[in-house]
Amino acid sequence: MRRRRTWCRARSRWARAASIVLAVGLRPCTGALIVLVFALSQGLIVAGIASTLVMALGTGITVSVLAGLAVGAKGVAVRLSGDGSRLAHVVHRSIEIGGALLVFFLGVTLLIATLGWG
């Protein structure tokens, strides 16, 4: 009976992950739409479709590599600091806050550059 519950939980996790992937994949990419509209206006729809597929492949490869690096780096950090230790918790939170601040400041920089404040 316990094995069945574990299998059901694993199946539920896969179903949830698949629904997230589907939801993200349904949102159209702005760059792909621009390429397709341009290709349509130039009468090169096959080239536009091919370009969009290659863009999707490149994005998929990039995201997969970055996700693999992130998971690997987390594993190394946990091994170095010890799973569940106070140091691991502090390092984990510091990296999360640092990443959020980096994205925030990058956004502010792009906003300032766009508005011409600098």
mmCIF file of N, CA and C in Angstrom:
data_model
loop_
_atom_site.group_PDB
_atom_site.id
_atom_site.type_symbol
_atom_site.label_atom_id
_atom_site.label_comp_id
_atom_site.label_asym_id
_atom_site.label_seq_id
_atom_site.Cartn_x
_atom_site.Cartn_y
_atom_site.Cartn_z
ATOM 1 N N MET A 1 0.824 -1.189 0.000
ATOM 2 C CA MET A 1 0.000 0.000 0.000
ATOM 3 C C MET A 1 0.873 1.260 0.000
ATOM 4 N N ARG A 2 1.960 1.230 0.752
ATOM 5 C CA ARG A 2 2.839 2.392 0.825
ATOM 6 C C ARG A 2 3.475 2.683 -0.534
ATOM 7 N N ARG A 3 3.832 1.634 -1.257
ATOM 8 C CA ARG A 3 4.436 1.816 -2.574
ATOM 9 C C ARG A 3 3.455 2.513 -3.519
ATOM 10 N N ARG A 4 2.188 2.178 -3.402
ATOM 11 C CA ARG A 4 1.166 2.790 -4.253
ATOM 12 C C ARG A 4 1.044 4.290 -3.948
ATOM 13 N N ARG A 5 1.074 4.666 -2.671
ATOM 14 C CA ARG A 5 0.994 6.081 -2.308
ATOM 15 C C ARG A 5 2.186 6.852 -2.861
ATOM 16 N N THR A 6 3.359 6.282 -2.777
ATOM 17 C CA THR A 6 4.556 6.927 -3.302
ATOM 18 C C THR A 6 4.432 7.117 -4.806
ATOM 19 N N TRP A 7 3.930 6.105 -5.500
ATOM 20 C CA TRP A 7 3.759 6.190 -6.945
ATOM 21 C C TRP A 7 2.737 7.270 -7.288
ATOM 22 N N CYS A 8 1.659 7.360 -6.521
ATOM 23 C CA CYS A 8 0.624 8.373 -6.767
ATOM 24 C C CYS A 8 1.175 9.776 -6.541
ATOM 25 N N ARG A 9 1.983 9.943 -5.488
ATOM 26 C CA ARG A 9 2.583 11.247 -5.233
ATOM 27 C C ARG A 9 3.532 11.639 -6.357
ATOM 28 N N ALA A 10 4.327 10.683 -6.823
ATOM 29 C CA ALA A 10 5.254 10.965 -7.920
ATOM 30 C C ALA A 10 4.480 11.312 -9.196
ATOM 31 N N ARG A 11 3.405 10.599 -9.438
ATOM 32 C CA ARG A 11 2.575 10.877 -10.608
ATOM 33 C C ARG A 11 1.951 12.267 -10.494
ATOM 34 N N SER A 12 1.526 12.635 -9.300
ATOM 35 C CA SER A 12 0.943 13.946 -9.065
ATOM 36 C C SER A 12 1.975 15.051 -9.315
ATOM 37 N N ARG A 13 3.218 14.826 -8.882
ATOM 38 C CA ARG A 13 4.275 15.811 -9.111
ATOM 39 C C ARG A 13 4.536 15.994 -10.599
ATOM 40 N N TRP A 14 4.565 14.873 -11.340
ATOM 41 C CA TRP A 14 4.783 14.961 -12.786
ATOM 42 C C TRP A 14 3.634 15.686 -13.466
ATOM 43 N N ALA A 15 2.405 15.414 -13.022
ATOM 44 C CA ALA A 15 1.241 16.085 -13.609
ATOM 45 C C ALA A 15 1.300 17.586 -13.332
ATOM 46 N N ARG A 16 1.698 17.955 -12.131
ATOM 47 C CA ARG A 16 1.803 19.372 -11.791
ATOM 48 C C ARG A 16 2.902 20.043 -12.620
ATOM 49 N N ALA A 17 4.040 19.385 -12.738
ATOM 50 C CA ALA A 17 5.134 19.942 -13.539
ATOM 51 C C ALA A 17 4.715 20.086 -15.000
ATOM 52 N N ALA A 18 4.008 19.098 -15.522
ATOM 53 C CA ALA A 18 3.555 19.161 -16.914
ATOM 54 C C ALA A 18 2.573 20.310 -17.116
ATOM 55 N N SER A 19 1.701 20.535 -16.143
ATOM 56 C CA SER A 19 0.745 21.636 -16.282
ATOM 57 C C SER A 19 1.448 22.989 -16.241
ATOM 58 N N ILE A 20 2.500 23.110 -15.450
ATOM 59 C CA ILE A 20 3.267 24.358 -15.400
ATOM 60 C C ILE A 20 3.980 24.593 -16.727
ATOM 61 N N VAL A 21 4.594 23.538 -17.257
ATOM 62 C CA VAL A 21 5.279 23.654 -18.545
ATOM 63 C C VAL A 21 4.289 24.042 -19.635
ATOM 64 N N LEU A 22 3.126 23.435 -19.640
ATOM 65 C CA LEU A 22 2.112 23.747 -20.636
ATOM 66 C C LEU A 22 1.648 25.199 -20.499
ATOM 67 N N ALA A 23 1.431 25.657 -19.274
ATOM 68 C CA ALA A 23 0.982 27.031 -19.058
ATOM 69 C C ALA A 23 2.025 28.033 -19.535
ATOM 70 N N VAL A 24 3.286 27.772 -19.261
ATOM 71 C CA VAL A 24 4.348 28.677 -19.701
ATOM 72 C C VAL A 24 4.489 28.617 -21.218
ATOM 73 N N GLY A 25 4.366 27.442 -21.780
ATOM 74 C CA GLY A 25 4.511 27.282 -23.223
ATOM 75 C C GLY A 25 3.379 27.890 -24.026
ATOM 76 N N LEU A 26 2.214 28.060 -23.437
ATOM 77 C CA LEU A 26 1.083 28.637 -24.150
ATOM 78 C C LEU A 26 1.215 30.148 -24.344
ATOM 79 N N ARG A 27 1.998 30.782 -23.502
ATOM 80 C CA ARG A 27 2.189 32.234 -23.631
ATOM 81 C C ARG A 27 3.066 32.503 -24.845
ATOM 82 N N PRO A 28 2.588 33.333 -25.777
ATOM 83 C CA PRO A 28 3.389 33.569 -26.989
ATOM 84 C C PRO A 28 4.625 34.416 -26.691
ATOM 85 N N CYS A 29 5.694 34.101 -27.359
ATOM 86 C CA CYS A 29 6.944 34.847 -27.222
ATOM 87 C C CYS A 29 6.860 36.087 -28.110
ATOM 88 N N THR A 30 7.123 37.247 -27.530
ATOM 89 C CA THR A 30 7.031 38.497 -28.271
ATOM 90 C C THR A 30 8.006 38.517 -29.442
ATOM 91 N N GLY A 31 9.231 38.045 -29.204
ATOM 92 C CA GLY A 31 10.220 38.014 -30.282
ATOM 93 C C GLY A 31 9.793 37.114 -31.432
ATOM 94 N N ALA A 32 9.204 35.975 -31.100
ATOM 95 C CA ALA A 32 8.739 35.063 -32.142
ATOM 96 C C ALA A 32 7.603 35.689 -32.939
ATOM 97 N N LEU A 33 6.714 36.396 -32.269
ATOM 98 C CA LEU A 33 5.619 37.065 -32.979
ATOM 99 C C LEU A 33 6.146 38.130 -33.930
ATOM 100 N N ILE A 34 7.135 38.888 -33.486
ATOM 101 C CA ILE A 34 7.722 39.917 -34.351
ATOM 102 C C ILE A 34 8.373 39.276 -35.575
ATOM 103 N N VAL A 35 9.117 38.202 -35.369
ATOM 104 C CA VAL A 35 9.761 37.512 -36.486
ATOM 105 C C VAL A 35 8.710 36.965 -37.450
ATOM 106 N N LEU A 36 7.647 36.375 -36.919
ATOM 107 C CA LEU A 36 6.608 35.812 -37.781
ATOM 108 C C LEU A 36 5.863 36.899 -38.559
ATOM 109 N N VAL A 37 5.547 38.010 -37.917
ATOM 110 C CA VAL A 37 4.864 39.102 -38.622
ATOM 111 C C VAL A 37 5.770 39.679 -39.709
ATOM 112 N N PHE A 38 7.055 39.872 -39.407
ATOM 113 C CA PHE A 38 7.993 40.375 -40.410
ATOM 114 C C PHE A 38 8.115 39.401 -41.577
ATOM 115 N N ALA A 39 8.249 38.117 -41.253
ATOM 116 C CA ALA A 39 8.365 37.116 -42.318
ATOM 117 C C ALA A 39 7.108 37.085 -43.176
ATOM 118 N N LEU A 40 5.945 37.202 -42.559
ATOM 119 C CA LEU A 40 4.690 37.230 -43.301
ATOM 120 C C LEU A 40 4.617 38.449 -44.215
ATOM 121 N N SER A 41 5.060 39.599 -43.706
ATOM 122 C CA SER A 41 5.017 40.826 -44.515
ATOM 123 C C SER A 41 5.983 40.764 -45.698
ATOM 124 N N GLN A 42 7.030 39.967 -45.577
ATOM 125 C CA GLN A 42 8.004 39.836 -46.662
ATOM 126 C C GLN A 42 7.732 38.629 -47.554
ATOM 127 N N GLY A 43 6.695 37.877 -47.237
ATOM 128 C CA GLY A 43 6.364 36.697 -48.034
ATOM 129 C C GLY A 43 7.291 35.519 -47.775
ATOM 130 N N LEU A 44 7.913 35.482 -46.608
ATOM 131 C CA LEU A 44 8.867 34.419 -46.265
ATOM 132 C C LEU A 44 8.374 33.644 -45.039
ATOM 133 N N ILE A 45 7.151 33.171 -45.084
ATOM 134 C CA ILE A 45 6.557 32.549 -43.909
ATOM 135 C C ILE A 45 7.298 31.279 -43.480
ATOM 136 N N VAL A 46 7.795 30.495 -44.427
ATOM 137 C CA VAL A 46 8.531 29.272 -44.067
ATOM 138 C C VAL A 46 9.816 29.635 -43.320
ATOM 139 N N ALA A 47 10.509 30.672 -43.787
ATOM 140 C CA ALA A 47 11.725 31.123 -43.102
ATOM 141 C C ALA A 47 11.391 31.649 -41.707
ATOM 142 N N GLY A 48 10.263 32.330 -41.574
ATOM 143 C CA GLY A 48 9.841 32.833 -40.268
ATOM 144 C C GLY A 48 9.541 31.708 -39.295
ATOM 145 N N ILE A 49 8.848 30.683 -39.778
ATOM 146 C CA ILE A 49 8.548 29.529 -38.931
ATOM 147 C C ILE A 49 9.834 28.815 -38.526
ATOM 148 N N ALA A 50 10.744 28.640 -39.487
ATOM 149 C CA ALA A 50 12.025 27.989 -39.180
ATOM 150 C C ALA A 50 12.817 28.806 -38.159
ATOM 151 N N SER A 51 12.818 30.127 -38.330
ATOM 152 C CA SER A 51 13.530 30.992 -37.375
ATOM 153 C C SER A 51 12.937 30.881 -35.973
ATOM 154 N N THR A 52 11.611 30.835 -35.906
ATOM 155 C CA THR A 52 10.943 30.720 -34.613
ATOM 156 C C THR A 52 11.271 29.390 -33.945
ATOM 157 N N LEU A 53 11.295 28.321 -34.714
ATOM 158 C CA LEU A 53 11.633 27.009 -34.145
ATOM 159 C C LEU A 53 13.072 26.972 -33.646
ATOM 160 N N VAL A 54 13.979 27.590 -34.382
ATOM 161 C CA VAL A 54 15.377 27.631 -33.953
ATOM 162 C C VAL A 54 15.531 28.495 -32.699
ATOM 163 N N MET A 55 14.776 29.599 -32.626
ATOM 164 C CA MET A 55 14.789 30.424 -31.416
ATOM 165 C C MET A 55 14.302 29.616 -30.215
ATOM 166 N N ALA A 56 13.242 28.839 -30.405
ATOM 167 C CA ALA A 56 12.703 28.017 -29.318
ATOM 168 C C ALA A 56 13.720 26.968 -28.882
ATOM 169 N N LEU A 57 14.389 26.355 -29.844
ATOM 170 C CA LEU A 57 15.410 25.345 -29.520
ATOM 171 C C LEU A 57 16.550 25.974 -28.725
ATOM 172 N N GLY A 58 17.015 27.142 -29.163
ATOM 173 C CA GLY A 58 18.092 27.827 -28.444
ATOM 174 C C GLY A 58 17.683 28.220 -27.032
ATOM 175 N N THR A 59 16.444 28.692 -26.884
ATOM 176 C CA THR A 59 15.953 29.048 -25.552
ATOM 177 C C THR A 59 15.869 27.816 -24.666
ATOM 178 N N GLY A 60 15.383 26.721 -25.214
ATOM 179 C CA GLY A 60 15.281 25.484 -24.438
ATOM 180 C C GLY A 60 16.638 24.982 -23.977
ATOM 181 N N ILE A 61 17.614 25.020 -24.868
ATOM 182 C CA ILE A 61 18.967 24.577 -24.509
ATOM 183 C C ILE A 61 19.552 25.481 -23.427
ATOM 184 N N THR A 62 19.398 26.789 -23.592
ATOM 185 C CA THR A 62 19.943 27.735 -22.622
ATOM 186 C C THR A 62 19.320 27.549 -21.246
ATOM 187 N N VAL A 63 18.003 27.445 -21.200
ATOM 188 C CA VAL A 63 17.320 27.274 -19.920
ATOM 189 C C VAL A 63 17.707 25.947 -19.274
ATOM 190 N N SER A 64 17.827 24.896 -20.067
ATOM 191 C CA SER A 64 18.213 23.593 -19.520
ATOM 192 C C SER A 64 19.618 23.628 -18.923
ATOM 193 N N VAL A 65 20.547 24.247 -19.626
ATOM 194 C CA VAL A 65 21.926 24.334 -19.120
ATOM 195 C C VAL A 65 21.974 25.159 -17.835
ATOM 196 N N LEU A 66 21.262 26.302 -17.816
ATOM 197 C CA LEU A 66 21.262 27.132 -16.610
ATOM 198 C C LEU A 66 20.603 26.415 -15.436
ATOM 199 N N ALA A 67 19.534 25.681 -15.701
ATOM 200 C CA ALA A 67 18.884 24.925 -14.618
ATOM 201 C C ALA A 67 19.813 23.842 -14.088
ATOM 202 N N GLY A 68 20.512 23.156 -14.981
ATOM 203 C CA GLY A 68 21.471 22.139 -14.550
ATOM 204 C C GLY A 68 22.591 22.728 -13.713
ATOM 205 N N LEU A 69 23.097 23.880 -14.140
ATOM 206 C CA LEU A 69 24.145 24.541 -13.360
ATOM 207 C C LEU A 69 23.629 24.970 -11.988
ATOM 208 N N ALA A 70 22.408 25.468 -11.933
ATOM 209 C CA ALA A 70 21.847 25.904 -10.649
ATOM 210 C C ALA A 70 21.674 24.725 -9.698
ATOM 211 N N VAL A 71 21.162 23.610 -10.209
ATOM 212 C CA VAL A 71 20.978 22.427 -9.361
ATOM 213 C C VAL A 71 22.333 21.887 -8.903
ATOM 214 N N GLY A 72 23.303 21.857 -9.799
ATOM 215 C CA GLY A 72 24.640 21.388 -9.437
ATOM 216 C C GLY A 72 25.298 22.289 -8.407
ATOM 217 N N ALA A 73 25.159 23.605 -8.585
ATOM 218 C CA ALA A 73 25.747 24.546 -7.629
ATOM 219 C C ALA A 73 25.089 24.405 -6.261
ATOM 220 N N LYS A 74 23.782 24.182 -6.242
ATOM 221 C CA LYS A 74 23.109 24.008 -4.961
ATOM 222 C C LYS A 74 23.614 22.742 -4.270
ATOM 223 N N GLY A 75 23.793 21.670 -5.034
ATOM 224 C CA GLY A 75 24.306 20.427 -4.454
ATOM 225 C C GLY A 75 25.694 20.607 -3.859
ATOM 226 N N VAL A 76 26.544 21.323 -4.571
ATOM 227 C CA VAL A 76 27.900 21.586 -4.066
ATOM 228 C C VAL A 76 27.832 22.435 -2.796
ATOM 229 N N ALA A 77 26.978 23.461 -2.806
ATOM 230 C CA ALA A 77 26.863 24.326 -1.627
ATOM 231 C C ALA A 77 26.354 23.554 -0.418
ATOM 232 N N VAL A 78 25.398 22.665 -0.626
ATOM 233 C CA VAL A 78 24.866 21.864 0.486
ATOM 234 C C VAL A 78 25.937 20.916 1.019
ATOM 235 N N ARG A 79 26.710 20.305 0.122
ATOM 236 C CA ARG A 79 27.776 19.401 0.576
ATOM 237 C C ARG A 79 28.860 20.152 1.353
ATOM 238 N N LEU A 80 29.187 21.360 0.908
ATOM 239 C CA LEU A 80 30.242 22.124 1.571
ATOM 240 C C LEU A 80 29.813 22.646 2.942
ATOM 241 N N SER A 81 28.550 23.057 3.052
ATOM 242 C CA SER A 81 28.121 23.669 4.308
ATOM 243 C C SER A 81 27.375 22.706 5.220
ATOM 244 N N GLY A 82 26.964 21.571 4.720
ATOM 245 C CA GLY A 82 26.234 20.615 5.538
ATOM 246 C C GLY A 82 24.738 20.840 5.420
ATOM 247 N N ASP A 83 24.014 19.794 5.123
ATOM 248 C CA ASP A 83 22.574 19.894 4.909
ATOM 249 C C ASP A 83 21.861 20.245 6.212
ATOM 250 N N GLY A 84 21.069 21.325 6.206
ATOM 251 C CA GLY A 84 20.288 21.701 7.373
ATOM 252 C C GLY A 84 21.037 22.518 8.407
ATOM 253 N N SER A 85 22.288 22.847 8.161
ATOM 254 C CA SER A 85 23.044 23.619 9.143
ATOM 255 C C SER A 85 22.652 25.095 9.078
ATOM 256 N N ARG A 86 23.012 25.815 10.090
ATOM 257 C CA ARG A 86 22.737 27.259 10.141
ATOM 258 C C ARG A 86 23.465 27.973 9.009
ATOM 259 N N LEU A 87 24.700 27.568 8.745
ATOM 260 C CA LEU A 87 25.484 28.175 7.669
ATOM 261 C C LEU A 87 24.794 27.964 6.325
ATOM 262 N N ALA A 88 24.279 26.767 6.095
ATOM 263 C CA ALA A 88 23.586 26.481 4.835
ATOM 264 C C ALA A 88 22.373 27.387 4.670
ATOM 265 N N HIS A 89 21.644 27.595 5.737
ATOM 266 C CA HIS A 89 20.462 28.459 5.692
ATOM 267 C C HIS A 89 20.856 29.908 5.376
ATOM 268 N N VAL A 90 21.891 30.399 6.023
ATOM 269 C CA VAL A 90 22.344 31.779 5.800
ATOM 270 C C VAL A 90 22.851 31.953 4.371
ATOM 271 N N VAL A 91 23.633 30.997 3.885
ATOM 272 C CA VAL A 91 24.151 31.078 2.515
ATOM 273 C C VAL A 91 23.001 31.034 1.509
ATOM 274 N N HIS A 92 22.051 30.146 1.728
ATOM 275 C CA HIS A 92 20.905 30.003 0.823
ATOM 276 C C HIS A 92 20.119 31.311 0.752
ATOM 277 N N ARG A 93 19.793 31.890 1.893
ATOM 278 C CA ARG A 93 19.039 33.145 1.924
ATOM 279 C C ARG A 93 19.846 34.295 1.315
ATOM 280 N N SER A 94 21.143 34.326 1.573
ATOM 281 C CA SER A 94 21.979 35.395 1.021
ATOM 282 C C SER A 94 22.014 35.338 -0.497
ATOM 283 N N ILE A 95 22.128 34.144 -1.048
ATOM 284 C CA ILE A 95 22.145 33.997 -2.506
ATOM 285 C C ILE A 95 20.796 34.392 -3.098
ATOM 286 N N GLU A 96 19.702 33.997 -2.447
ATOM 287 C CA GLU A 96 18.379 34.372 -2.944
ATOM 288 C C GLU A 96 18.193 35.882 -2.941
ATOM 289 N N ILE A 97 18.555 36.540 -1.849
ATOM 290 C CA ILE A 97 18.409 37.988 -1.755
ATOM 291 C C ILE A 97 19.344 38.685 -2.742
ATOM 292 N N GLY A 98 20.558 38.189 -2.862
ATOM 293 C CA GLY A 98 21.497 38.771 -3.824
ATOM 294 C C GLY A 98 20.998 38.664 -5.251
ATOM 295 N N GLY A 99 20.444 37.525 -5.606
ATOM 296 C CA GLY A 99 19.887 37.353 -6.950
ATOM 297 C C GLY A 99 18.709 38.277 -7.201
ATOM 298 N N ALA A 100 17.833 38.408 -6.209
ATOM 299 C CA ALA A 100 16.688 39.306 -6.348
ATOM 300 C C ALA A 100 17.147 40.755 -6.501
ATOM 301 N N LEU A 101 18.139 41.153 -5.723
ATOM 302 C CA LEU A 101 18.659 42.525 -5.833
ATOM 303 C C LEU A 101 19.327 42.765 -7.184
ATOM 304 N N LEU A 102 20.039 41.772 -7.688
ATOM 305 C CA LEU A 102 20.680 41.893 -8.996
ATOM 306 C C LEU A 102 19.635 42.110 -10.089
ATOM 307 N N VAL A 103 18.567 41.325 -10.070
ATOM 308 C CA VAL A 103 17.504 41.483 -11.060
ATOM 309 C C VAL A 103 16.822 42.841 -10.909
ATOM 310 N N PHE A 104 16.578 43.255 -9.665
ATOM 311 C CA PHE A 104 15.950 44.550 -9.414
ATOM 312 C C PHE A 104 16.800 45.691 -9.967
ATOM 313 N N PHE A 105 18.091 45.690 -9.642
ATOM 314 C CA PHE A 105 18.957 46.775 -10.099
ATOM 315 C C PHE A 105 19.157 46.747 -11.612
ATOM 316 N N LEU A 106 19.158 45.579 -12.210
ATOM 317 C CA LEU A 106 19.224 45.495 -13.664
ATOM 318 C C LEU A 106 17.971 46.133 -14.277
ATOM 319 N N GLY A 107 16.812 45.858 -13.704
ATOM 320 C CA GLY A 107 15.574 46.459 -14.176
ATOM 321 C C GLY A 107 15.563 47.967 -14.023
ATOM 322 N N VAL A 108 16.032 48.452 -12.878
ATOM 323 C CA VAL A 108 16.101 49.903 -12.653
ATOM 324 C C VAL A 108 17.066 50.543 -13.644
ATOM 325 N N THR A 109 18.199 49.902 -13.898
ATOM 326 C CA THR A 109 19.164 50.427 -14.857
ATOM 327 C C THR A 109 18.557 50.509 -16.253
ATOM 328 N N LEU A 110 17.850 49.471 -16.663
ATOM 329 C CA LEU A 110 17.205 49.494 -17.974
ATOM 330 C C LEU A 110 16.122 50.566 -18.047
ATOM 331 N N LEU A 111 15.384 50.759 -16.956
ATOM 332 C CA LEU A 111 14.364 51.802 -16.916
ATOM 333 C C LEU A 111 14.999 53.186 -17.051
ATOM 334 N N ILE A 112 16.060 53.418 -16.312
ATOM 335 C CA ILE A 112 16.755 54.713 -16.379
ATOM 336 C C ILE A 112 17.300 54.949 -17.789
ATOM 337 N N ALA A 113 17.879 53.917 -18.386
ATOM 338 C CA ALA A 113 18.421 54.070 -19.738
ATOM 339 C C ALA A 113 17.305 54.345 -20.746
ATOM 340 N N THR A 114 16.152 53.718 -20.567
ATOM 341 C CA THR A 114 15.029 53.913 -21.489
ATOM 342 C C THR A 114 14.448 55.309 -21.354
ATOM 343 N N LEU A 115 14.308 55.802 -20.130
ATOM 344 C CA LEU A 115 13.729 57.114 -19.909
ATOM 345 C C LEU A 115 14.717 58.250 -20.125
ATOM 346 N N GLY A 116 15.989 57.918 -20.226
ATOM 347 C CA GLY A 116 16.998 58.938 -20.498
ATOM 348 C C GLY A 116 17.340 59.811 -19.315
ATOM 349 N N TRP A 117 17.304 59.252 -18.106
ATOM 350 C CA TRP A 117 17.585 60.025 -16.904
ATOM 351 C C TRP A 117 19.072 60.149 -16.613
ATOM 352 N N GLY A 118 19.903 59.528 -17.383
ATOM 353 C CA GLY A 118 21.304 59.525 -16.996
ATOM 354 C C GLY A 118 22.237 59.954 -17.992
#
